[in-house]
Coordinates of C-alpha atoms in Angstrom, one line a residue:
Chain A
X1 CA -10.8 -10.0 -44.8
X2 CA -12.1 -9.5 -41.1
X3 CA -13.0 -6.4 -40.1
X4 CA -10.7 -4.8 -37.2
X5 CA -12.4 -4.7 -33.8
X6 CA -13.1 -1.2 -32.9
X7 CA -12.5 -0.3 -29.3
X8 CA -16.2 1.6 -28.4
X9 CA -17.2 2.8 -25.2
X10 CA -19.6 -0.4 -23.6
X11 CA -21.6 -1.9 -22.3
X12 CA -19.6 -4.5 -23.8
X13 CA -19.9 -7.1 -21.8
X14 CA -19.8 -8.5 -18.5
X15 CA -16.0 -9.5 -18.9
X16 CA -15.0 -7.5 -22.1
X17 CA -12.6 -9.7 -24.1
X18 CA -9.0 -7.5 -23.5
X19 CA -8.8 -5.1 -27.0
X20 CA -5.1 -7.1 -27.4
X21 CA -6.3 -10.1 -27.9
X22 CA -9.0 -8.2 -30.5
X23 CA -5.9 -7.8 -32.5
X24 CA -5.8 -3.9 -31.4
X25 CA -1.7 -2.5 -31.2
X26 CA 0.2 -0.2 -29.1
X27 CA 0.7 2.9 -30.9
X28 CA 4.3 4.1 -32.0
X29 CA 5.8 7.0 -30.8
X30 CA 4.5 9.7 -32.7
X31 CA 1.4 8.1 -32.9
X32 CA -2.1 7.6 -30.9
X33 CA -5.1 5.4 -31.4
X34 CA -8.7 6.0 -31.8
X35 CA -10.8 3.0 -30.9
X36 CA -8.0 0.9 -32.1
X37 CA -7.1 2.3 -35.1
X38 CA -3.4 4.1 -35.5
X39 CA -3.7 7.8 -36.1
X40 CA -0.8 10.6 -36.0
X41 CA -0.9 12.0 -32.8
X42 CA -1.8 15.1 -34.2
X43 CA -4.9 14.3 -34.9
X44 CA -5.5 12.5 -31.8
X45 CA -5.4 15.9 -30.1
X46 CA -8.3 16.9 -32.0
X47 CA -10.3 14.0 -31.8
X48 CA -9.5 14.0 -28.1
X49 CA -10.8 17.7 -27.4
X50 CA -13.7 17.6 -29.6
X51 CA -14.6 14.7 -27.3
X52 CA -14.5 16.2 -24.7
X53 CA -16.2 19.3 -25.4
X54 CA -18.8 17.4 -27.1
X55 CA -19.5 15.7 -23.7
X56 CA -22.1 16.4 -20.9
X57 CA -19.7 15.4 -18.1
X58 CA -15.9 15.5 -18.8
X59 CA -14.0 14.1 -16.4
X60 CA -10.3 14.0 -15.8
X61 CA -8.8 11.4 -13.8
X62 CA -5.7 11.9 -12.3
X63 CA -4.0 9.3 -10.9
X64 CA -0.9 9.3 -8.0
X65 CA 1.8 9.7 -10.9
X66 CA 0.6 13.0 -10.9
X67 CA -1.4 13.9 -7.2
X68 CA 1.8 13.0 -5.6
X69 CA 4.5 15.0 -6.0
X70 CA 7.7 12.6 -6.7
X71 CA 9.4 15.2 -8.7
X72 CA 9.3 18.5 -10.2
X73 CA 8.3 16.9 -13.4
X74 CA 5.1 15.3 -11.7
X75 CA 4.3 18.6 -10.1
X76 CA 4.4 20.2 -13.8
X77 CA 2.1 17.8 -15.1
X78 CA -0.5 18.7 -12.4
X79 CA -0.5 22.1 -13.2
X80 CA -0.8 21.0 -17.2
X81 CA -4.0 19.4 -15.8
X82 CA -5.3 21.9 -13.6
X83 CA -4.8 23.9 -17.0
X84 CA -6.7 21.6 -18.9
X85 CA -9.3 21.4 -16.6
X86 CA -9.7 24.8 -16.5
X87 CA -9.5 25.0 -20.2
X88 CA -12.7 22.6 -21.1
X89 CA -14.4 22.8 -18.3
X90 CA -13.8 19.3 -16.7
X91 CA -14.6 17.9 -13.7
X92 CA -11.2 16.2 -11.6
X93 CA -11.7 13.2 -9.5
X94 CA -8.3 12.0 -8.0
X95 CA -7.2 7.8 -8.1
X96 CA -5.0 8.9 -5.3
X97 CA -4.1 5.1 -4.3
X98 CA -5.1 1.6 -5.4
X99 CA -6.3 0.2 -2.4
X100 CA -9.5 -1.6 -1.8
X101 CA -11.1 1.3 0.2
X102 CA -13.1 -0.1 3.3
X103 CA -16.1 0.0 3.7
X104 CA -16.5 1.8 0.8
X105 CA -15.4 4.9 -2.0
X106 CA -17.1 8.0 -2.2
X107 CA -17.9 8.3 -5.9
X108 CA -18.9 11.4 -5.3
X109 CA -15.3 12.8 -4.6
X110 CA -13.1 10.0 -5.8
X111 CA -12.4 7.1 -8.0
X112 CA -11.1 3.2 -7.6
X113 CA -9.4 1.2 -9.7
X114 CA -11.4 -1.8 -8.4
X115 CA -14.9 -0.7 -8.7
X116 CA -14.1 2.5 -11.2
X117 CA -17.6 2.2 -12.7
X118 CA -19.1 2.9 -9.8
X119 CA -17.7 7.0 -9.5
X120 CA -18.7 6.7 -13.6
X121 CA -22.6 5.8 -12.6
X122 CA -22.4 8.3 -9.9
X123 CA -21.4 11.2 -11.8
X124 CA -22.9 10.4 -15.2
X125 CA -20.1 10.5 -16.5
X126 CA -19.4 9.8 -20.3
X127 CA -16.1 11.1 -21.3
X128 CA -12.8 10.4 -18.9
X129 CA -9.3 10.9 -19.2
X130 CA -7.2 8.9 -17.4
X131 CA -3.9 10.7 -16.9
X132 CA -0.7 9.8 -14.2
X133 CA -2.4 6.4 -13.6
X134 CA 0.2 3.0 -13.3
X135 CA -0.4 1.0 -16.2
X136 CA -1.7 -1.9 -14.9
X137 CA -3.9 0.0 -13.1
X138 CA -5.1 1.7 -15.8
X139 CA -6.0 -1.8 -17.6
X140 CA -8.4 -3.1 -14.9
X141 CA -10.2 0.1 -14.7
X142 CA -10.5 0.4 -19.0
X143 CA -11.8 -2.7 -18.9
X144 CA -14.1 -2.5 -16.1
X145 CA -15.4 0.8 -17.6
X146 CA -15.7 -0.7 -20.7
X147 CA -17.2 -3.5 -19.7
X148 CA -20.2 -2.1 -17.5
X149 CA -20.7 1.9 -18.8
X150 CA -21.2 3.9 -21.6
X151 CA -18.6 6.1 -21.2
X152 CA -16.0 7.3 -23.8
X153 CA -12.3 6.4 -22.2
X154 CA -9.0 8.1 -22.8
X155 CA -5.9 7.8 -22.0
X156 CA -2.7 10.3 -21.8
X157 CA -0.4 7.3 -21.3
X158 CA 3.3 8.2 -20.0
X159 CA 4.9 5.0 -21.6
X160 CA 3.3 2.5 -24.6
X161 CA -0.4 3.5 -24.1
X162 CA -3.5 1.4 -23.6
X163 CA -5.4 -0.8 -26.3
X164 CA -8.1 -0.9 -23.7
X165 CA -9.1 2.6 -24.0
X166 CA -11.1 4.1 -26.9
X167 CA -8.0 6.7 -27.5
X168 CA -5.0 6.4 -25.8
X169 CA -1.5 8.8 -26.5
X170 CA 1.6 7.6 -25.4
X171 CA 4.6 9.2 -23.8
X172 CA 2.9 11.8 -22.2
X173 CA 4.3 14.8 -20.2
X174 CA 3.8 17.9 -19.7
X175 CA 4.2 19.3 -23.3
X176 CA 2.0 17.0 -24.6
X177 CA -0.7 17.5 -22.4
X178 CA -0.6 21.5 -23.0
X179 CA -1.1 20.5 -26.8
X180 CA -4.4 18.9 -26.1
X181 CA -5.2 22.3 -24.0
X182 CA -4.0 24.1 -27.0
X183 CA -6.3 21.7 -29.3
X184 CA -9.5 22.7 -26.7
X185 CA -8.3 26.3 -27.1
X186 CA -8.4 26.0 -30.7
X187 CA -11.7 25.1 -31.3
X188 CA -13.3 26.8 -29.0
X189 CA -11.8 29.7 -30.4
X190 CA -13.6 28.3 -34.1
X191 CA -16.8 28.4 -32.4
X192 CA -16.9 24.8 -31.0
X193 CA -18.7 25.0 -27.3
X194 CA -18.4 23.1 -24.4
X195 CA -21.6 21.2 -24.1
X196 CA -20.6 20.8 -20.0
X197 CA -23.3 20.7 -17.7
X198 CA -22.6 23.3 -14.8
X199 CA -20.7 21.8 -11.9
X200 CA -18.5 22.7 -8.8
X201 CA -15.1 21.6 -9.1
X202 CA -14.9 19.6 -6.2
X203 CA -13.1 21.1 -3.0
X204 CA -12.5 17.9 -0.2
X205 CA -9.7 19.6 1.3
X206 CA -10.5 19.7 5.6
X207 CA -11.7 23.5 5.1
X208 CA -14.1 22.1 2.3
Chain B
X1 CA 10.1 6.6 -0.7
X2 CA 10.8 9.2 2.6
X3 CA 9.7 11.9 3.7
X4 CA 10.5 14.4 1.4
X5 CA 8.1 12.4 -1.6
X6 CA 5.3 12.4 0.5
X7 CA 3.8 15.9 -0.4
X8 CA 0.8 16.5 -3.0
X9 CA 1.5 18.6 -6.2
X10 CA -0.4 21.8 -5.0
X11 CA -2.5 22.2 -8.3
X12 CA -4.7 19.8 -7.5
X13 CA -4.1 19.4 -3.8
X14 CA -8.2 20.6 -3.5
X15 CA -9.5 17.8 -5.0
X16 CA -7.4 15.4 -3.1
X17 CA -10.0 13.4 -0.2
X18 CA -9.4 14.9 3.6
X19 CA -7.8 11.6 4.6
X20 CA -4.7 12.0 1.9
X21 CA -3.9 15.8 3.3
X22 CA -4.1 14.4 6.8
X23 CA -1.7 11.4 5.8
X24 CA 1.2 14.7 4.5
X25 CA 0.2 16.9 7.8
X26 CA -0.2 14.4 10.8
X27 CA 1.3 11.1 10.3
X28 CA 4.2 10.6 12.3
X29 CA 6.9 10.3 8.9
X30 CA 10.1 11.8 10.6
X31 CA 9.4 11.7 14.0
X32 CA 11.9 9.9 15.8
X33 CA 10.1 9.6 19.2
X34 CA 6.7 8.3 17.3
X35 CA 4.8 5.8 19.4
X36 CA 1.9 3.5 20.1
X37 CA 0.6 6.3 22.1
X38 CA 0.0 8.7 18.5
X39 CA -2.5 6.3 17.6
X40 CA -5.8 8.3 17.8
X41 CA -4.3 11.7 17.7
X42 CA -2.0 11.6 14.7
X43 CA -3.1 10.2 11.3
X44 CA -2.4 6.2 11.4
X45 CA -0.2 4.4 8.9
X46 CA -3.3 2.1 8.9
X47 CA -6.2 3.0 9.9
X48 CA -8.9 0.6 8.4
X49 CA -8.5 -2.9 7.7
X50 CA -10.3 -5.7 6.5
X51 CA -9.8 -8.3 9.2
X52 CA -12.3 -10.2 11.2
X53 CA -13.7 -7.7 14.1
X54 CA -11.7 -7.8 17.5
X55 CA -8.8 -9.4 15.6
X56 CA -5.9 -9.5 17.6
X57 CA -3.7 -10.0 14.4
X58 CA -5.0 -5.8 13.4
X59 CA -4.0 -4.8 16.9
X60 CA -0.4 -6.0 16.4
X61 CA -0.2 -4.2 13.0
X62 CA -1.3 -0.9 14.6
X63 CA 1.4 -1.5 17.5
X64 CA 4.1 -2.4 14.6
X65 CA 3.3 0.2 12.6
X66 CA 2.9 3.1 14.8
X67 CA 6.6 1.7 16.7
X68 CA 9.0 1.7 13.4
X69 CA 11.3 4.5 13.9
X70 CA 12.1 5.0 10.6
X71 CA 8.5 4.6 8.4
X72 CA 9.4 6.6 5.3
X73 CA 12.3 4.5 4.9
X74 CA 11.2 1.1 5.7
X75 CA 9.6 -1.9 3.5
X76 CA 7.7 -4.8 4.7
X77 CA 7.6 -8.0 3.1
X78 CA 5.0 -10.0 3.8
X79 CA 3.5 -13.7 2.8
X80 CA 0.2 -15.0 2.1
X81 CA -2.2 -15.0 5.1
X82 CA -4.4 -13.1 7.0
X83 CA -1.3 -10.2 6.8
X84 CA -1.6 -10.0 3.2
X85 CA -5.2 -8.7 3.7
X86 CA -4.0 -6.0 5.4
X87 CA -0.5 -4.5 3.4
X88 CA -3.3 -2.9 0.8
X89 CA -4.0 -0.1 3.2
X90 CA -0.8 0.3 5.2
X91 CA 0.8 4.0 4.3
X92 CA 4.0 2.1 4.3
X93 CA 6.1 0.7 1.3
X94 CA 5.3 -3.1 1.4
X95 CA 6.2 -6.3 -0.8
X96 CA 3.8 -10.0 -1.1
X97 CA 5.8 -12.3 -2.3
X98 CA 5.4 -16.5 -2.9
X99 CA 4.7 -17.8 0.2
X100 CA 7.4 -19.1 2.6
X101 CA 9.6 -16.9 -0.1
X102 CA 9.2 -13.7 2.5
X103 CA 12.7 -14.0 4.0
X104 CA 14.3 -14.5 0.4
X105 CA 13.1 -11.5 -1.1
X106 CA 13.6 -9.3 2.3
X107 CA 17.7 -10.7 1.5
X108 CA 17.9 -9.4 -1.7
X109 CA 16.0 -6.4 -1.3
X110 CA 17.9 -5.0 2.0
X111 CA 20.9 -5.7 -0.1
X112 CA 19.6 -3.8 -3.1
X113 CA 19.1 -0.9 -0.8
X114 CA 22.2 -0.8 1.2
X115 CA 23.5 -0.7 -2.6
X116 CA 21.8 2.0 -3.7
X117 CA 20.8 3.9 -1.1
X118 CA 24.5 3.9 0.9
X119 CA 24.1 6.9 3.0
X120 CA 20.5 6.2 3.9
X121 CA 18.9 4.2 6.9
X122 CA 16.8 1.2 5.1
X123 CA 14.6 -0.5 7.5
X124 CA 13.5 -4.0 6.1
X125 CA 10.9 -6.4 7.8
X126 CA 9.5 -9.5 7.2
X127 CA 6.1 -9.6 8.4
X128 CA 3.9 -13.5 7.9
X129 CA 2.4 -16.2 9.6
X130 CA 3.4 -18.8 11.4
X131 CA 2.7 -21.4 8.6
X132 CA 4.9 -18.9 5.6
X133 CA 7.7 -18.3 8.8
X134 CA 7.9 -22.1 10.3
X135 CA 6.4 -24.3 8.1
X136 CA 6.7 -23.9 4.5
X137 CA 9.0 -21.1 4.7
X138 CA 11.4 -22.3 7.4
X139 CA 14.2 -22.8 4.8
X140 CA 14.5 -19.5 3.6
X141 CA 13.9 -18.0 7.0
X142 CA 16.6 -20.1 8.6
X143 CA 19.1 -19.1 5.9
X144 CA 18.8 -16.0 6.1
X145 CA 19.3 -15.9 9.2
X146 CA 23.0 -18.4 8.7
X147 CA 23.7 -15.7 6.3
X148 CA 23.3 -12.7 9.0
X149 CA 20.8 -10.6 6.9
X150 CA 20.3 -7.5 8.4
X151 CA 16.8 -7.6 8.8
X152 CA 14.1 -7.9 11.1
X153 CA 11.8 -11.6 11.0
X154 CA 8.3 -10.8 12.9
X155 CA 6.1 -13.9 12.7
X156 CA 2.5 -13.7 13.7
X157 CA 1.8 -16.8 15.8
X158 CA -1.7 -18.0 15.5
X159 CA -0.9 -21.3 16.0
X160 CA -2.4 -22.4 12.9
X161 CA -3.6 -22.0 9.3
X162 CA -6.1 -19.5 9.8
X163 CA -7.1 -18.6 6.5
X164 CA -7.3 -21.3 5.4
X165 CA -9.7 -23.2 7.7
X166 CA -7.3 -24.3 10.5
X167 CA -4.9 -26.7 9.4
X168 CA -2.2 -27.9 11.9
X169 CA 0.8 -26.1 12.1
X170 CA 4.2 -26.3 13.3
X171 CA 3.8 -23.9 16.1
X172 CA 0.5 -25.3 17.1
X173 CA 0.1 -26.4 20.6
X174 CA 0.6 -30.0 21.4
X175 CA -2.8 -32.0 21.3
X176 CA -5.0 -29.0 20.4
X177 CA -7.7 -30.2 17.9
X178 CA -8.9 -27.8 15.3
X179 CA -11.5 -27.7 12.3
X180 CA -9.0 -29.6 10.1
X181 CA -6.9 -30.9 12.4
X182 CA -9.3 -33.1 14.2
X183 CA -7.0 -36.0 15.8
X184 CA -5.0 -33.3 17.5
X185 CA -1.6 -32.2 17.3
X186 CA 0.7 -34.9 18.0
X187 CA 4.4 -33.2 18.7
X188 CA 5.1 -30.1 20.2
X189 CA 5.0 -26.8 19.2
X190 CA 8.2 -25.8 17.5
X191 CA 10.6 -24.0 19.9
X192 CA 11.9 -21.0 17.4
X193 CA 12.4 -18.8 19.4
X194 CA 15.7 -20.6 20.9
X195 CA 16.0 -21.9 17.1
X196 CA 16.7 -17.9 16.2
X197 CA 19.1 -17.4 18.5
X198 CA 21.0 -20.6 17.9
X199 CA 20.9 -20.4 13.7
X200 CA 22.5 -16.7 14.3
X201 CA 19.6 -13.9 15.4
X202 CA 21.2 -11.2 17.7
X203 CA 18.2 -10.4 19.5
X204 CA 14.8 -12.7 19.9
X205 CA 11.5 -12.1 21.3
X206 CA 8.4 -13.8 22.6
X207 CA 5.3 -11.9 23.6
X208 CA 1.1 -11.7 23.1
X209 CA 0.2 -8.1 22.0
X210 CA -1.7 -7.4 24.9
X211 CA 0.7 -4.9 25.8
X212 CA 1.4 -1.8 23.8
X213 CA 4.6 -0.8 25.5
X214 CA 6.0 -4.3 24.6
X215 CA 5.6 -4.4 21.3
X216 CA 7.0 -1.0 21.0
X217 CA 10.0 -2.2 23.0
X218 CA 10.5 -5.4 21.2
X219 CA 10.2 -3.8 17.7
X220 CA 12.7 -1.2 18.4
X221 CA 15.1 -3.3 19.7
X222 CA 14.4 -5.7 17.1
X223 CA 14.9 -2.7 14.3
X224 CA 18.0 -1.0 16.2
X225 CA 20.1 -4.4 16.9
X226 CA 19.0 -5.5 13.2
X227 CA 21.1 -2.4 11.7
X228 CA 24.5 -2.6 13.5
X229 CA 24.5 -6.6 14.3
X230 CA 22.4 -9.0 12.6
X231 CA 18.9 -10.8 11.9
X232 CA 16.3 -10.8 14.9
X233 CA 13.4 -12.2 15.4
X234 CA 10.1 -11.2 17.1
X235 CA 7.6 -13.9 17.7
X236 CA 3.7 -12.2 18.5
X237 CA 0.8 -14.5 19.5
X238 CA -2.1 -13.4 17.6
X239 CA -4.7 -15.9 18.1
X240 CA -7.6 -16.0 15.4
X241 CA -10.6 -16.1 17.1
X242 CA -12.3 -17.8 14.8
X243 CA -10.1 -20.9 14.7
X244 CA -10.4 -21.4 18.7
X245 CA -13.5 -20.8 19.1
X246 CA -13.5 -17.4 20.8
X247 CA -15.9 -14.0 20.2
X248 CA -14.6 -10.5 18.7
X249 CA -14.3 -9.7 22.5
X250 CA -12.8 -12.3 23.6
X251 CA -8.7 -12.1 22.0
X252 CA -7.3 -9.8 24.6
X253 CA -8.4 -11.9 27.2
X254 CA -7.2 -15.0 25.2
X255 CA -3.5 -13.2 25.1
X256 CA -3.5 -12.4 28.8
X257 CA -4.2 -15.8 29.5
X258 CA -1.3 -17.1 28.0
X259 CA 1.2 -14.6 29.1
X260 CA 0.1 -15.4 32.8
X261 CA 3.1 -17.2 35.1
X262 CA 4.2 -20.6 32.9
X263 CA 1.9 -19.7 30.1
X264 CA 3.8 -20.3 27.2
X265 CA 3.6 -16.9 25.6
X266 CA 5.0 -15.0 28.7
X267 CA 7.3 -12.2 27.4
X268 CA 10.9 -13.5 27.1
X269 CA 14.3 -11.8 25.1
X270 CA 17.3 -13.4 24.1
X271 CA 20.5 -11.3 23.0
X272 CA 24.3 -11.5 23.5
X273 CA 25.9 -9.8 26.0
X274 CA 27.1 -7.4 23.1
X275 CA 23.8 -6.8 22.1
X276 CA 22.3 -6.1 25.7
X277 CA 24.9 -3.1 26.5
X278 CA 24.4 -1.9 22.7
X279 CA 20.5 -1.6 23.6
X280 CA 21.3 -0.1 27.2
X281 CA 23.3 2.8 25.8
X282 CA 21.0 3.5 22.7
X283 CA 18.1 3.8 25.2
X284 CA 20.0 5.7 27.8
X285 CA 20.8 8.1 24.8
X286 CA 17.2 7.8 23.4
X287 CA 16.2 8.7 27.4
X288 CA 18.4 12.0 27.5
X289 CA 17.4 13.1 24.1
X290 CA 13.6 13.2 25.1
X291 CA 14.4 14.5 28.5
X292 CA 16.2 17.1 26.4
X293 CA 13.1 18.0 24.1
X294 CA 10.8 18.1 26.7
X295 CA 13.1 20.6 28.6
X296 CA 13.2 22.8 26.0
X297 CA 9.5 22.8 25.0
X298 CA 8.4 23.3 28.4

């Protein structure tokens, strides 16, 4: 029997082959998937946190599902972030829009769906979470992450998740991103540190 | 979209770049009066672009974009072209769709909107070239205009394919020769203008983009007359520079030049009687209310 693909963080290659048609499936509700493999969610959560304590430079990316405030369910998911941010410690860099910035992003402050590895070589980055991003979206950047970094992607998916991500959950909202705070909180609390290199949370506001 | 979605969830407003808090504090969303003259002092609805420098084309978005009274609640539809480059990074809801398709999908959509949206102003324009607006496309913009959508047509006249290397188009001039295009035109350019207004528009314009206060007129009129009456149609010379030959420097002057007495861009407006003393009360009552406003501020 072939062996399952398993979707690891890359360099894969210059055009990674899409982890679809690798034969990788959307989770069902309930569930999540770790490099392509279908797991209870629960112990996504776990997997997820110990990932990201285990990394150098978290990063959370938040994406305009969640920086823009479309509803009061949008701005509850922001604060779930902030939380989980907090929780870690992770570094956030907003995806505030899609557009192909002119002449060019700051990867210092921000990240592009279109160039995404670029903010992920800046930073050194080499665990993400991609969180409030729109799915399609979300696919070019996986893959382009994938493709020319070594970082570890996840992603808190709000609708069927993403095989192009080395863990994705699916239906997120605020609940479920307070359990993988609560999962951080957990082991931390059983002795598991944060292995974070010091940072400043980026300020950019006008004042900043 | 309006006004009241664009705000940032305040936990992470601090890590969101300068140019996003200045979009939410100093764009002109809401503002009834907004002008060509904000441009510079209030955060632009587009503000870089990836045209060729000195492009007359990014001029004409910037006059279009900063005269649409109603921003939060309007949606362009635009074609493929030079345009399409642009809708990326315009702070303003925006549709591509198949090109020469433009005026289709602006029927269904300002239809769609006056559905679900009832109580609600929905502004709708078409923005594409001349090739998506008179060649390719001219079915679907002519029928929409028979069946008296209630939208606005703007069509940026280059007078040619641009993008794609300048190929001859229907609005082209009469025997001008361009890359490929090199026996020269051979009929004239296509009169639309007069073709609006007889296949049903209520109000039609002609003009360059040299002059802001134009634009701003025409597209106001154009938006106002297109609510309570019927299609209009704004026609804007935006020559591309590259395609006849001229510098980054040279477009304005290229504009003037053919807006000059019996140039064939010099400004003109068609509109029914109707439509003329609808327009003359709305800007008498647009007049007093900014008379008023300044009153009171001063």
């Amino acid at each position: 029997m072939e062996e399952q693909y398993q979707v690891m963080p890359g360099p894969e290659a210059f055009l990674p082959p899409s982890a679809a048609s690798m034969g990788i499936v959307l989770p069902d509700p309930g569930q999540a998937h770790i490099e392509g493999r279908l797991v209870d969610e629960e112990e996504a959560y776990e997997y997820a946190a110990r990932k990201l304590l285990a990394a150098k430079v978290p990063t959370l990316f938040p994406g305009p599902l969640v920086l823009w405030r479309w509803n009061d369910k949008a701005a509850k998911k922001a604060a779930a972030i902030r939380k989980l941010a907090n929780a870690l410690p992770a570094r956030l860099i907003p995806m505030a829009d899609y557009r192909p910035k002119y002449p060019k992003i700051n990867p210092a402050v921000e990240i592009n769906p279109n160039h995404p590895n670029l903010t992920i070589w800046y930073n050194k980055i080499d665990v993400c979470i991609f969180i409030g991003v729109h799915c399609h979206q979300a696919n070019l950047a996986l893959k382009i992450i994938r493709g020319g970094t070594d970082c570890y992607t996840m992603a808190m998916c709000a609708q069927a998740g993403h095989e192009d991500a080395c863990l994705s959950f699916r239906d997120a909202d605020p609940a479920k991103i307070e359990k993988l705070t609560a999962a951080v909180e957990k082991l931390k609390s059983e002795g598991v540190k944060s292995e974070a290199e010091d940072f400043d949370q980026f300020v950019t506001a006008r004042e900043g | 979209m309006s006004k009241e979605k664009i705000a940032i969830c305040e936990d992470l407003a601090d890590i969101m770049p300068p140019e996003y808090h200045d979009m939410v504090e100093n764009a002109t969303f809401g503002n009834q009066d907004r002008s060509w003259k904000d441009i510079g002092s209030s955060k632009e609805l587009i503000e870089q672009h990836s045209l060729c420098a000195g492009c007359p084309e990014s001029i004409a978005f910037r006059f279009i974009m900063s005269s649409i009274p109603n921003p939060e609640d309007s949606v362009f539809v635009g074609s493929t072209g030079c345009t399409s480059l642009v809708f990326p990074h315009v702070g303003i809801h925006n549709i591509h769709s198949l090109f020469g398709n433009q005026n289709a999908v602006a029927s269904g959509l300002k239809r769609a909107l006056a559905v679900r949206f009832p109580d609600r102003i929905k502004d709708v324009f078409v923005l594409a070239g001349d090739g998506a607006t008179v060649d390719i496309g001219l079915d679907m913009t002519m029928q929409s205009w028979f069946r008296q959508e209630k939208f606005t047509t703007i069509c940026f006249d280059n007078e040619l394919y641009a993008n794609t290397g300048g190929q001859e188009s229907g609005l082209m001039q009469r025997g001008f020769v361009a890359k490929m295009a090199p026996k020269g035109k051979n009929f004239d350019k296509v009169r639309l203008p007069e073709i609006a207004f007889e296949a049903g528009c209520h109000y039609v314009a002609i003009l360059t983009v040299s002059k802001p206060n134009r634009v701003e007129q025409a597209i106001r009129r154009a938006t106002y007359v297109a609510r309570e009456f019927g299609p209009t149609y704004i026609q804007l010379y935006t020559p591309c520079i590259l395609e006849i030959g001229k510098q980054s420097m040279e477009g304005l002057d290229e504009m003037k030049d053919s807006e000059s007495i019996g140039g064939r861009f010099v400004m003109r407006e068609l509109m029914t009687d109707e439509v003329k003393a609808f327009l003359k009360e709305k800007e008498a009552e647009d007049k007093a209310r900014r008379k008023k406003a300044k009153t009171v501020t001063a």
